[in-house]
Short mmCIF file of C-alpha atoms in Angstrom, two decimals:
data_model
loop_
_atom_site.label_atom_id
_atom_site.label_comp_id
_atom_site.label_asym_id
_atom_site.label_seq_id
_atom_site.Cartn_x
_atom_site.Cartn_y
_atom_site.Cartn_z
CA MET S 151 59.14 175.54 16.34
CA ALA S 152 62.52 174.69 16.73
CA ASP S 153 64.80 176.46 14.56
CA ARG S 154 63.05 179.44 15.04
CA VAL S 155 65.07 182.78 15.09
CA LYS S 156 65.51 184.51 18.62
CA LYS S 157 64.82 188.12 17.70
CA ILE S 158 64.26 190.99 20.24
CA ALA S 159 61.42 193.96 18.39
CA VAL S 160 63.51 197.74 19.02
CA CYS S 161 61.34 200.41 19.13
CA LEU S 162 62.58 203.77 18.42
CA SER S 163 62.36 207.13 16.42
CA GLU S 164 65.39 208.87 14.57
CA ALA S 165 67.71 205.39 14.95
CA HIS S 166 69.72 208.08 12.36
CA GLY S 167 70.49 210.61 15.21
CA TYR S 168 74.23 210.03 17.13
CA LEU S 169 73.45 207.86 19.99
CA ASN S 170 70.61 205.57 19.20
CA THR S 171 73.11 204.12 16.39
CA SER S 172 75.94 204.24 18.77
CA PHE S 173 73.51 202.25 20.60
CA LEU S 174 71.61 200.31 17.70
CA LYS S 175 75.57 199.16 16.61
CA GLU S 176 76.14 197.24 20.84
CA LEU S 177 73.31 195.75 20.27
CA TYR S 178 73.22 194.34 17.49
CA ARG S 179 76.73 193.10 18.46
CA CYS S 180 75.19 191.97 21.49
CA ALA S 181 72.24 189.62 20.80
CA ASP S 182 74.34 188.41 17.50
CA ASP S 183 76.66 186.83 20.00
CA SER S 184 73.44 185.55 22.47
CA GLY S 185 72.13 183.92 19.17
CA TYR S 186 69.39 186.57 18.50
CA ARG S 187 68.30 188.69 15.90
CA VAL S 188 67.75 192.65 16.16
CA GLU S 189 64.51 194.48 14.34
CA VAL S 190 64.40 197.75 14.32
CA PHE S 191 61.40 199.46 14.10
CA ASN S 192 61.26 203.09 13.19
CA SER S 193 60.60 206.43 12.55
CA THR S 194 61.64 209.34 10.94
CA LEU S 195 59.82 212.03 13.14
CA ASP S 196 60.43 213.46 16.42
CA PHE S 197 57.72 213.05 18.03
CA SER S 198 57.10 215.68 20.54
CA TRP S 199 57.14 218.25 16.77
CA PHE S 200 54.20 217.15 16.01
CA ARG S 201 50.26 216.40 17.18
CA ARG S 202 49.32 214.36 19.24
CA ASP S 203 46.33 213.06 16.81
CA ASP S 204 48.97 213.03 14.19
CA GLN S 205 48.31 208.76 13.69
CA VAL S 206 49.88 208.42 10.41
CA PRO S 207 53.80 208.12 11.86
CA ARG S 208 52.35 205.90 14.81
CA ALA S 209 51.65 203.00 12.79
CA ILE S 210 54.87 201.25 12.65
CA TYR S 211 54.92 200.07 15.72
CA ARG S 212 51.42 199.56 15.45
CA ALA S 213 51.43 196.90 13.43
CA LEU S 214 53.96 195.54 15.34
CA PRO S 215 53.86 191.46 14.68
CA PHE S 216 54.30 190.62 18.83
CA ASP S 217 54.49 187.63 18.40
CA ALA S 218 57.31 186.87 15.79
CA PHE S 219 59.78 188.09 19.63
CA GLU S 220 61.67 187.26 22.83
CA ALA S 221 61.26 190.53 24.12
CA LEU S 222 60.53 194.28 22.77
CA LEU S 223 63.52 196.93 23.90
CA ILE S 224 61.11 200.30 23.75
CA VAL S 225 63.96 203.10 22.85
CA CYS S 226 61.38 205.34 25.39
CA HIS S 227 63.26 208.99 25.37
CA SER S 228 63.57 209.00 22.12
CA PHE S 229 59.51 208.89 21.39
CA HIS S 230 58.05 211.84 23.79
CA ASP S 231 54.97 209.97 23.74
CA GLU S 232 54.21 208.45 26.75
CA ALA S 233 50.70 207.23 24.95
CA LEU S 234 53.13 205.35 21.98
CA THR S 235 55.01 204.08 24.76
CA ARG S 236 52.46 202.32 27.43
CA GLU S 237 50.32 201.20 24.41
CA LEU S 238 52.95 199.07 23.44
CA ILE S 239 53.58 198.21 27.03
CA GLU S 240 50.25 196.61 26.93
CA GLU S 241 50.04 195.16 23.83
CA ALA S 242 53.63 193.34 24.88
CA ASN S 243 52.32 192.31 28.03
CA ARG S 244 48.60 190.34 26.57
CA HIS S 245 51.54 188.50 24.15
CA GLY S 246 53.48 187.46 26.27
CA ILE S 247 56.62 189.42 25.67
CA PRO S 248 58.29 190.66 27.67
CA VAL S 249 59.77 194.25 27.49
CA ILE S 250 61.80 196.40 28.32
CA CYS S 251 62.41 200.17 28.47
CA ALA S 252 65.78 201.78 28.39
CA GLY S 253 65.28 205.97 29.17
CA GLY S 254 61.95 205.67 31.37
CA ALA S 255 60.89 204.44 33.19
CA PHE S 256 57.19 201.64 32.67
CA GLU S 257 54.66 199.23 35.53
CA ASN S 258 55.18 196.04 33.98
CA CYS S 259 59.00 195.84 31.92
CA TRP S 260 61.77 195.90 33.30
CA THR S 261 64.12 199.63 33.18
CA ILE S 262 67.12 200.82 32.32
CA GLN S 263 67.43 204.33 33.45
CA ASN S 264 71.29 205.87 33.86
CA ASP S 265 72.46 208.25 36.32
CA TYR S 266 71.79 211.66 34.65
CA GLU S 267 71.46 214.48 37.62
CA SER S 268 74.80 213.98 38.82
CA CYS S 269 76.50 213.30 35.29
CA TYR S 270 75.34 216.49 35.38
CA LYS S 271 76.13 218.76 38.48
CA ASP S 272 80.35 216.39 38.04
CA LEU S 273 79.78 218.90 34.56
CA LEU S 274 78.45 222.01 35.83
CA ARG S 275 80.52 221.90 38.29
CA HIS S 276 83.73 221.05 35.93
CA VAL S 277 82.87 224.16 33.95
CA ILE S 278 83.11 226.56 36.56
CA SER S 279 85.51 224.97 38.82
CA GLU S 280 88.07 223.61 36.18
CA HIS S 281 87.77 226.72 33.55
CA GLY S 282 86.98 229.73 36.23
CA ALA S 283 83.63 230.12 33.83
CA ARG S 284 81.61 232.99 35.43
CA GLU S 285 79.30 233.60 32.88
CA THR S 286 76.73 230.46 32.01
CA PHE S 287 73.69 230.59 30.32
CA PHE S 288 71.51 228.34 30.09
CA ILE S 289 69.19 226.40 26.95
CA ALA S 290 66.65 223.89 28.50
CA GLY S 291 65.89 221.22 25.51
CA VAL S 292 62.34 220.40 24.85
CA GLN S 293 59.92 222.02 26.79
CA GLY S 294 58.19 219.06 30.05
CA GLU S 295 60.46 216.78 28.93
CA ALA S 296 61.82 214.56 31.31
CA ASN S 297 66.22 216.02 30.55
CA SER S 298 65.04 218.70 30.40
CA VAL S 299 63.19 219.83 33.87
CA SER S 300 66.44 218.01 35.85
CA ARG S 301 68.67 220.38 33.95
CA LEU S 302 66.83 223.58 34.78
CA ARG S 303 66.53 222.10 38.95
CA LEU S 304 70.04 221.30 38.89
CA TYR S 305 71.23 225.26 36.87
#
């Protein structure tokens, strides 16, 4: 089908969050410039706060019509659910669709990772050296989440 619109599926949760809206805005622009359309599959829930066996909010991702897309982009850090991410990757692979994982490293897909640790070290160094902070405190974030564990180790 020659006139089929080229589409990229994006899976994330909490698209309304500031970082996600900024990311999606730029992705829409870049995709449009390249002749692609972006379709977002989103849940308003942060899965790290809900039971893993609560499958209703995850249903939107399981209903993805994989054959309608040229690529799948998973914003992994918004899911907090590795099992769901792996499930999406496996299903896309079965359909021959390339997968890109932003913020997570998984097999059988392309990975986009930032260098979070060096940025966090630079931030700590700056606050202490440039601003003279001596009495600091630490807020970890979500227990077990990779960036929270890294922040605690670096602190």
